[in-house]
mmCIF file of C-alpha atoms and ligand atoms in Angstrom:
data_model
loop_
_atom_site.group_PDB
_atom_site.id
_atom_site.type_symbol
_atom_site.label_atom_id
_atom_site.label_comp_id
_atom_site.label_asym_id
_atom_site.label_seq_id
_atom_site.Cartn_x
_atom_site.Cartn_y
_atom_site.Cartn_z
ATOM 1 C CA UNK F 1 -57.103 27.109 -291.877
ATOM 2 C CA UNK F 2 -59.657 30.197 -291.592
ATOM 3 C CA UNK F 3 -59.499 33.674 -292.505
ATOM 4 C CA UNK F 4 -60.969 35.771 -289.954
ATOM 5 C CA UNK F 5 -62.049 39.319 -291.320
ATOM 6 C CA UNK F 6 -62.939 42.570 -289.454
ATOM 7 C CA UNK F 7 -64.414 45.804 -290.970
ATOM 8 C CA UNK F 8 -65.829 48.707 -288.689
ATOM 9 C CA UNK F 9 -67.585 51.509 -290.018
ATOM 10 C CA UNK F 10 -68.886 54.815 -288.803
ATOM 11 C CA UNK F 11 -71.319 56.967 -290.741
ATOM 12 C CA UNK F 12 -70.829 54.868 -293.742
ATOM 13 C CA UNK F 13 -67.039 55.672 -293.306
ATOM 14 C CA UNK F 14 -64.431 52.939 -292.477
ATOM 15 C CA UNK F 15 -62.769 53.384 -289.225
ATOM 16 C CA UNK F 16 -60.969 50.338 -288.502
ATOM 17 C CA UNK F 17 -60.108 46.941 -289.827
ATOM 18 C CA UNK F 18 -58.005 43.619 -289.620
ATOM 19 C CA UNK F 19 -57.590 40.241 -290.376
ATOM 20 C CA UNK F 20 -55.695 36.882 -289.217
ATOM 21 C CA UNK F 21 -55.449 33.570 -290.932
ATOM 22 C CA UNK F 22 -56.169 31.152 -287.616
ATOM 23 C CA UNK F 23 -56.952 27.318 -286.949
ATOM 24 C CA UNK F 24 -60.661 26.146 -286.168
ATOM 25 C CA UNK F 25 -59.748 26.435 -282.213
ATOM 26 C CA UNK F 26 -58.785 29.874 -282.428
ATOM 27 C CA UNK F 27 -61.428 31.184 -284.229
ATOM 28 C CA UNK F 28 -63.499 32.353 -281.068
ATOM 29 C CA UNK F 29 -60.909 33.873 -279.724
ATOM 30 C CA UNK F 30 -59.528 36.074 -282.562
ATOM 31 C CA UNK F 31 -62.958 36.839 -283.271
ATOM 32 C CA UNK F 32 -63.345 38.319 -279.906
ATOM 33 C CA UNK F 33 -60.330 40.123 -280.044
ATOM 34 C CA UNK F 34 -61.149 41.817 -283.333
ATOM 35 C CA UNK F 35 -64.535 42.740 -282.131
ATOM 36 C CA UNK F 36 -62.813 44.465 -278.715
ATOM 37 C CA UNK F 37 -60.472 46.353 -281.345
ATOM 38 C CA UNK F 38 -63.397 47.419 -283.503
ATOM 39 C CA UNK F 39 -65.282 48.985 -280.530
ATOM 40 C CA UNK F 40 -62.269 50.896 -279.014
ATOM 41 C CA UNK F 41 -60.699 52.268 -281.952
ATOM 42 C CA UNK F 42 -59.202 56.012 -281.440
ATOM 43 C CA UNK F 43 -61.400 57.272 -284.156
ATOM 44 C CA UNK F 44 -64.614 56.738 -282.309
ATOM 45 C CA UNK F 45 -67.633 54.152 -281.865
ATOM 46 C CA UNK F 46 -68.453 52.386 -284.798
ATOM 47 C CA UNK F 47 -72.021 52.655 -286.381
ATOM 48 C CA UNK F 48 -71.446 49.053 -287.524
ATOM 49 C CA UNK F 49 -68.912 46.167 -287.426
ATOM 50 C CA UNK F 50 -68.543 43.138 -289.939
ATOM 51 C CA UNK F 51 -66.506 39.817 -288.996
ATOM 52 C CA UNK F 52 -66.404 37.412 -291.773
ATOM 53 C CA UNK F 53 -64.864 34.141 -291.065
ATOM 54 C CA UNK F 54 -63.732 31.679 -294.124
ATOM 55 C CA UNK F 55 -62.949 28.374 -294.519
ATOM 56 C CA UNK F 56 -59.927 28.923 -297.032
ATOM 57 C CA UNK F 57 -59.931 26.363 -299.692
ATOM 58 C CA UNK F 58 -56.690 26.857 -301.643
ATOM 59 C CA UNK F 59 -53.234 26.086 -300.501
ATOM 60 C CA UNK F 60 -51.780 28.613 -297.791
ATOM 61 C CA UNK F 61 -48.350 29.739 -298.673
ATOM 62 C CA UNK F 62 -45.644 29.699 -295.779
ATOM 63 C CA UNK F 63 -42.987 32.279 -295.991
ATOM 64 C CA UNK F 64 -40.582 33.611 -293.874
ATOM 65 C CA UNK F 65 -41.285 37.712 -292.848
ATOM 66 C CA UNK F 66 -39.454 40.394 -294.462
ATOM 67 C CA UNK F 67 -36.204 41.351 -292.123
ATOM 68 C CA UNK F 68 -36.969 44.693 -290.044
ATOM 69 C CA UNK F 69 -34.759 47.768 -290.298
ATOM 70 C CA UNK F 70 -35.592 51.248 -287.903
ATOM 71 C CA UNK F 71 -34.367 54.246 -289.720
ATOM 72 C CA UNK F 72 -34.770 57.308 -288.165
ATOM 73 C CA UNK F 73 -35.716 60.843 -288.968
ATOM 74 C CA UNK F 74 -36.252 64.249 -286.744
ATOM 75 C CA UNK F 75 -39.274 65.576 -289.284
ATOM 76 C CA UNK F 76 -41.310 65.268 -291.882
ATOM 77 C CA UNK F 77 -39.035 66.589 -294.349
ATOM 78 C CA UNK F 78 -36.178 64.247 -293.347
ATOM 79 C CA UNK F 79 -38.846 61.248 -293.219
ATOM 80 C CA UNK F 80 -40.022 61.713 -296.497
ATOM 81 C CA UNK F 81 -36.620 62.188 -298.151
ATOM 82 C CA UNK F 82 -35.715 59.064 -296.479
ATOM 83 C CA UNK F 83 -38.233 57.048 -298.539
ATOM 84 C CA UNK F 84 -37.856 58.761 -301.252
ATOM 85 C CA UNK F 85 -34.306 57.969 -301.453
ATOM 86 C CA UNK F 86 -35.022 54.214 -300.669
ATOM 87 C CA UNK F 87 -37.834 53.941 -303.194
ATOM 88 C CA UNK F 88 -35.085 55.443 -305.876
ATOM 89 C CA UNK F 89 -32.666 52.769 -304.697
ATOM 90 C CA UNK F 90 -35.518 50.631 -306.181
ATOM 91 C CA UNK F 91 -35.195 52.229 -309.732
ATOM 92 C CA UNK F 92 -38.365 53.798 -309.169
ATOM 93 C CA UNK F 93 -39.219 57.375 -311.198
ATOM 94 C CA UNK F 94 -38.870 60.436 -309.312
ATOM 95 C CA UNK F 95 -41.974 61.498 -311.021
ATOM 96 C CA UNK F 96 -43.754 58.390 -309.584
ATOM 97 C CA UNK F 97 -42.568 59.043 -306.238
ATOM 98 C CA UNK F 98 -43.691 62.615 -306.041
ATOM 99 C CA UNK F 99 -46.926 61.362 -307.306
ATOM 100 C CA UNK F 100 -47.086 58.672 -304.668
ATOM 101 C CA UNK F 101 -46.541 61.101 -301.910
ATOM 102 C CA UNK F 102 -49.467 63.274 -303.114
ATOM 103 C CA UNK F 103 -51.789 60.822 -303.454
ATOM 104 C CA UNK F 104 -51.300 59.586 -300.543
ATOM 105 C CA UNK F 105 -51.610 63.053 -298.593
ATOM 106 C CA UNK F 106 -54.728 64.089 -300.550
ATOM 107 C CA UNK F 107 -56.429 67.733 -300.126
ATOM 108 C CA UNK F 108 -59.622 66.329 -299.468
ATOM 109 C CA UNK F 109 -58.674 64.443 -296.930
ATOM 110 C CA UNK F 110 -60.611 61.205 -297.675
ATOM 111 C CA UNK F 111 -58.880 58.125 -297.093
ATOM 112 C CA UNK F 112 -58.750 55.091 -299.398
ATOM 113 C CA UNK F 113 -59.683 51.873 -298.274
ATOM 114 C CA UNK F 114 -57.368 50.289 -299.938
ATOM 115 C CA UNK F 115 -53.832 50.524 -301.915
ATOM 116 C CA UNK F 116 -52.783 52.432 -305.069
ATOM 117 C CA UNK F 117 -51.370 50.624 -307.729
ATOM 118 C CA UNK F 118 -48.830 52.263 -309.568
ATOM 119 C CA UNK F 119 -46.745 51.270 -312.455
ATOM 120 C CA UNK F 120 -43.421 52.443 -313.705
ATOM 121 C CA UNK F 121 -44.514 55.222 -315.546
ATOM 122 C CA UNK F 122 -47.018 56.520 -312.418
ATOM 123 C CA UNK F 123 -49.720 55.084 -314.338
ATOM 124 C CA UNK F 124 -52.918 54.030 -311.473
ATOM 125 C CA UNK F 125 -54.277 50.155 -312.435
ATOM 126 C CA UNK F 126 -56.691 50.028 -309.565
ATOM 127 C CA UNK F 127 -60.295 49.314 -311.182
ATOM 128 C CA UNK F 128 -61.732 51.121 -308.764
ATOM 129 C CA UNK F 129 -59.632 54.279 -307.899
ATOM 130 C CA UNK F 130 -61.427 55.345 -304.549
ATOM 131 C CA UNK F 131 -61.378 51.889 -303.162
ATOM 132 C CA UNK F 132 -57.948 50.677 -304.078
ATOM 133 C CA UNK F 133 -57.353 47.338 -304.009
ATOM 134 C CA UNK F 134 -56.671 45.178 -300.672
ATOM 135 C CA UNK F 135 -54.132 42.900 -299.386
ATOM 136 C CA UNK F 136 -56.178 40.134 -297.554
ATOM 137 C CA UNK F 137 -56.132 36.451 -296.296
ATOM 138 C CA UNK F 138 -52.462 36.816 -294.366
ATOM 139 C CA UNK F 139 -51.234 35.855 -290.769
ATOM 140 C CA UNK F 140 -48.854 34.818 -288.805
ATOM 141 C CA UNK F 141 -48.532 31.752 -286.387
ATOM 142 C CA UNK F 142 -47.858 32.357 -282.758
ATOM 143 C CA UNK F 143 -44.441 30.788 -282.710
ATOM 144 C CA UNK F 144 -43.469 33.642 -285.226
ATOM 145 C CA UNK F 145 -45.121 36.540 -283.493
ATOM 146 C CA UNK F 146 -43.157 35.664 -280.509
ATOM 147 C CA UNK F 147 -40.021 35.371 -282.246
ATOM 148 C CA UNK F 148 -41.024 38.916 -283.272
ATOM 149 C CA UNK F 149 -41.738 40.190 -279.772
ATOM 150 C CA UNK F 150 -38.436 38.740 -278.210
ATOM 151 C CA UNK F 151 -36.406 40.380 -281.005
ATOM 152 C CA UNK F 152 -38.059 44.002 -280.701
ATOM 153 C CA UNK F 153 -38.086 43.249 -276.859
ATOM 154 C CA UNK F 154 -34.048 42.649 -276.864
ATOM 155 C CA UNK F 155 -33.544 46.200 -278.353
ATOM 156 C CA UNK F 156 -36.266 47.628 -276.214
ATOM 157 C CA UNK F 157 -38.877 48.172 -278.842
ATOM 158 C CA UNK F 158 -41.781 46.233 -277.800
ATOM 159 C CA UNK F 159 -44.093 49.324 -277.899
ATOM 160 C CA UNK F 160 -44.269 48.975 -281.089
ATOM 161 C CA UNK F 161 -44.644 45.365 -281.517
ATOM 162 C CA UNK F 162 -48.562 45.447 -282.492
ATOM 163 C CA UNK F 163 -48.302 48.083 -285.182
ATOM 164 C CA UNK F 164 -44.892 46.582 -286.605
ATOM 165 C CA UNK F 165 -46.388 43.097 -286.749
ATOM 166 C CA UNK F 166 -49.392 44.183 -288.278
ATOM 167 C CA UNK F 167 -47.527 46.153 -291.211
ATOM 168 C CA UNK F 168 -45.045 43.131 -291.694
ATOM 169 C CA UNK F 169 -47.429 40.427 -292.340
ATOM 170 C CA UNK F 170 -49.074 42.635 -294.963
ATOM 171 C CA UNK F 171 -45.666 44.008 -296.345
ATOM 172 C CA UNK F 172 -44.463 40.714 -296.541
ATOM 173 C CA UNK F 173 -47.337 39.389 -298.567
ATOM 174 C CA UNK F 174 -47.258 41.984 -300.990
ATOM 175 C CA UNK F 175 -43.473 41.939 -301.394
ATOM 176 C CA UNK F 176 -44.073 37.683 -302.125
ATOM 177 C CA UNK F 177 -46.460 38.925 -305.143
ATOM 178 C CA UNK F 178 -44.297 38.731 -308.791
ATOM 179 C CA UNK F 179 -44.391 42.244 -309.835
ATOM 180 C CA UNK F 180 -44.134 44.241 -306.574
ATOM 181 C CA UNK F 181 -41.254 46.508 -306.917
ATOM 182 C CA UNK F 182 -41.890 48.105 -303.339
ATOM 183 C CA UNK F 183 -44.676 49.207 -300.640
ATOM 184 C CA UNK F 184 -45.077 52.849 -299.302
ATOM 185 C CA UNK F 185 -47.379 53.348 -296.283
ATOM 186 C CA UNK F 186 -48.568 55.386 -293.500
ATOM 187 C CA UNK F 187 -51.342 55.069 -291.401
ATOM 188 C CA UNK F 188 -54.493 57.254 -291.370
ATOM 189 C CA UNK F 189 -54.268 57.132 -287.698
ATOM 190 C CA UNK F 190 -54.100 60.951 -286.276
ATOM 191 C CA UNK F 191 -51.382 59.952 -283.748
ATOM 192 C CA UNK F 192 -49.373 57.620 -285.693
ATOM 193 C CA UNK F 193 -46.818 59.260 -287.969
ATOM 194 C CA UNK F 194 -44.256 56.346 -288.376
ATOM 195 C CA UNK F 195 -44.538 54.950 -292.183
ATOM 196 C CA UNK F 196 -42.575 52.064 -293.726
ATOM 197 C CA UNK F 197 -41.118 51.343 -297.446
ATOM 198 C CA UNK F 198 -40.760 47.480 -297.940
ATOM 199 C CA UNK F 199 -39.904 45.264 -300.288
ATOM 200 C CA UNK F 200 -38.427 41.672 -301.134
ATOM 201 C CA UNK F 201 -34.877 43.317 -301.952
ATOM 202 C CA UNK F 202 -34.100 45.409 -298.808
ATOM 203 C CA UNK F 203 -36.861 44.318 -296.046
ATOM 204 C CA UNK F 204 -39.622 46.563 -294.404
ATOM 205 C CA UNK F 205 -37.867 49.575 -293.224
ATOM 206 C CA UNK F 206 -39.852 51.857 -290.899
ATOM 207 C CA UNK F 207 -39.262 55.486 -291.216
ATOM 208 C CA UNK F 208 -40.650 57.812 -288.612
ATOM 209 C CA UNK F 209 -41.989 61.220 -289.281
ATOM 210 C CA UNK F 210 -43.743 60.459 -292.763
ATOM 211 C CA UNK F 211 -46.751 62.919 -291.427
ATOM 212 C CA UNK F 212 -47.358 65.908 -289.368
ATOM 213 C CA UNK F 213 -48.765 64.712 -285.767
ATOM 214 C CA UNK F 214 -52.808 65.092 -285.789
ATOM 215 C CA UNK F 215 -52.930 64.437 -289.502
ATOM 216 C CA UNK F 216 -55.367 61.799 -290.492
ATOM 217 C CA UNK F 217 -54.639 61.291 -294.074
ATOM 218 C CA UNK F 218 -52.801 57.829 -294.890
ATOM 219 C CA UNK F 219 -52.492 55.468 -297.591
ATOM 220 C CA UNK F 220 -50.618 52.643 -299.304
ATOM 221 C CA UNK F 221 -49.103 52.388 -302.931
ATOM 222 C CA UNK F 222 -47.681 49.159 -304.513
ATOM 223 C CA UNK F 223 -45.444 50.225 -306.993
ATOM 224 C CA UNK F 224 -45.493 47.433 -309.666
ATOM 225 C CA UNK F 225 -43.473 46.548 -313.010
ATOM 226 C CA UNK F 226 -44.568 44.366 -315.782
ATOM 227 C CA UNK F 227 -48.156 42.505 -314.261
ATOM 228 C CA UNK F 228 -51.464 41.587 -315.642
ATOM 229 C CA UNK F 229 -53.335 43.676 -313.004
ATOM 230 C CA UNK F 230 -56.330 41.004 -313.015
ATOM 231 C CA UNK F 231 -53.951 38.328 -311.700
ATOM 232 C CA UNK F 232 -51.778 40.693 -309.553
ATOM 233 C CA UNK F 233 -54.573 42.040 -307.793
ATOM 234 C CA UNK F 234 -56.266 38.326 -307.899
ATOM 235 C CA UNK F 235 -53.380 37.155 -305.950
ATOM 236 C CA UNK F 236 -52.977 40.147 -303.638
ATOM 237 C CA UNK F 237 -56.518 40.150 -302.417
ATOM 238 C CA UNK F 238 -57.253 36.088 -302.542
ATOM 239 C CA UNK F 239 -53.927 33.926 -302.383
ATOM 240 C CA UNK F 240 -53.307 33.064 -298.586
ATOM 241 C CA UNK F 241 -49.956 33.894 -297.073
ATOM 242 C CA UNK F 242 -48.886 32.778 -293.532
ATOM 243 C CA UNK F 243 -46.008 33.693 -291.789
ATOM 244 C CA UNK F 244 -44.016 31.236 -289.927
ATOM 245 C CA UNK F 245 -40.641 32.705 -288.864
ATOM 246 C CA UNK F 246 -39.591 36.029 -288.565
ATOM 247 C CA UNK F 247 -36.874 37.376 -290.680
ATOM 248 C CA UNK F 248 -35.052 39.078 -288.099
ATOM 249 C CA UNK F 249 -33.581 42.749 -287.246
ATOM 250 C CA UNK F 250 -31.404 44.447 -289.515
ATOM 251 C CA UNK F 251 -29.178 47.465 -288.875
ATOM 252 C CA UNK F 252 -29.700 50.477 -290.503
ATOM 253 C CA UNK F 253 -26.057 50.686 -291.535
ATOM 254 C CA UNK F 254 -26.825 48.863 -294.540
ATOM 255 C CA UNK F 255 -29.685 50.930 -296.018
ATOM 256 C CA UNK F 256 -27.646 54.348 -295.204
ATOM 257 C CA UNK F 257 -24.834 52.956 -297.239
ATOM 258 C CA UNK F 258 -27.312 51.964 -300.046
ATOM 259 C CA UNK F 259 -28.876 55.545 -300.136
ATOM 260 C CA UNK F 260 -26.033 57.613 -299.531
ATOM 261 C CA UNK F 261 -27.676 58.421 -295.895
HETATM 262 P P1 AMP K 1 -53.573 51.446 -292.024
HETATM 263 O O1 AMP K 1 -51.853 51.471 -291.663
HETATM 264 O O2 AMP K 1 -54.059 50.483 -291.019
HETATM 265 O O3 AMP K 1 -53.714 52.784 -290.821
HETATM 266 O O4 AMP K 1 -54.065 51.995 -293.265
HETATM 267 C C1 AMP K 1 -53.129 53.006 -293.692
HETATM 268 C C2 AMP K 1 -54.019 53.272 -295.023
HETATM 269 O O5 AMP K 1 -53.333 51.724 -295.959
HETATM 270 C C3 AMP K 1 -55.617 53.168 -295.210
HETATM 271 O O6 AMP K 1 -56.060 54.513 -295.050
HETATM 272 C C4 AMP K 1 -55.807 52.271 -296.712
HETATM 273 O O7 AMP K 1 -55.887 53.034 -297.704
HETATM 274 C C5 AMP K 1 -54.376 51.182 -296.755
HETATM 275 N N1 AMP K 1 -54.902 49.887 -296.294
HETATM 276 C C6 AMP K 1 -55.365 49.799 -294.974
HETATM 277 N N2 AMP K 1 -55.442 48.233 -295.111
HETATM 278 C C7 AMP K 1 -55.189 47.820 -296.152
HETATM 279 C C8 AMP K 1 -55.282 46.694 -296.889
HETATM 280 N N3 AMP K 1 -55.439 45.405 -296.467
HETATM 281 N N4 AMP K 1 -54.749 46.094 -298.158
HETATM 282 C C9 AMP K 1 -54.339 47.725 -298.859
HETATM 283 N N5 AMP K 1 -54.243 48.753 -298.243
HETATM 284 C C10 AMP K 1 -54.939 49.172 -297.274
#
């Protein structure tokens, strides 16, 4: 298997990135798709595009994806409230949750390239706070992608297929690493206001309205407990994880029962 990664910059700022795990026969087609994507991003034309291809040495961990739940919210206040309640259900202290929200929506408008790593005391554990930590070397098989697509289609949700697929791959890998309690995310794409909370405990829960339309801030927080940061970061960045089955769509009533609505 090979890890193939794309990164596009404009004026020394990151504008888009994506990655896949592929077989040798899929390298060319995948590289072209990633390049097309870098050249047609809503944040504009890139000044530079890097595509790297690496033969994986270690063993690939095959996993089933987290199950997906679609939640609803009418505005940003309700969306953030729902995400906070879910995080609280994981035992994450309120102070940490508040800090995470303010860090993802920075007042200086500068987004990180990677994620914030936060322990249960609200301490940040990334060695470089401007960069954060990057989950990498993860992918999904064509069979599992098709299972996901078919499940979304039967619910009339196929238009969010690509966004769900990419976020689900990352969230499944992060949740599979020992010490991860939950992840909070929303995109830095100005038009994409839906985010998620994900964990091994409850799955991948999409929450609409985590930021206002037109807002270009976004980010991720990995909430962790009882980790050795060096080992944790190494696993998040380096150990290959391939989703070979889709974990299904879960009814939202389950999580609303747990959070109290
Ligand atoms: P995106 O969902 O691609 O719009 O990314 C939203 C934010 O998540 C970015 O601004 C980064 O801060 C963070 N992020 C993106 N990709 C990764 C990754 N592979 N690992 C960790 N954090 C990421």
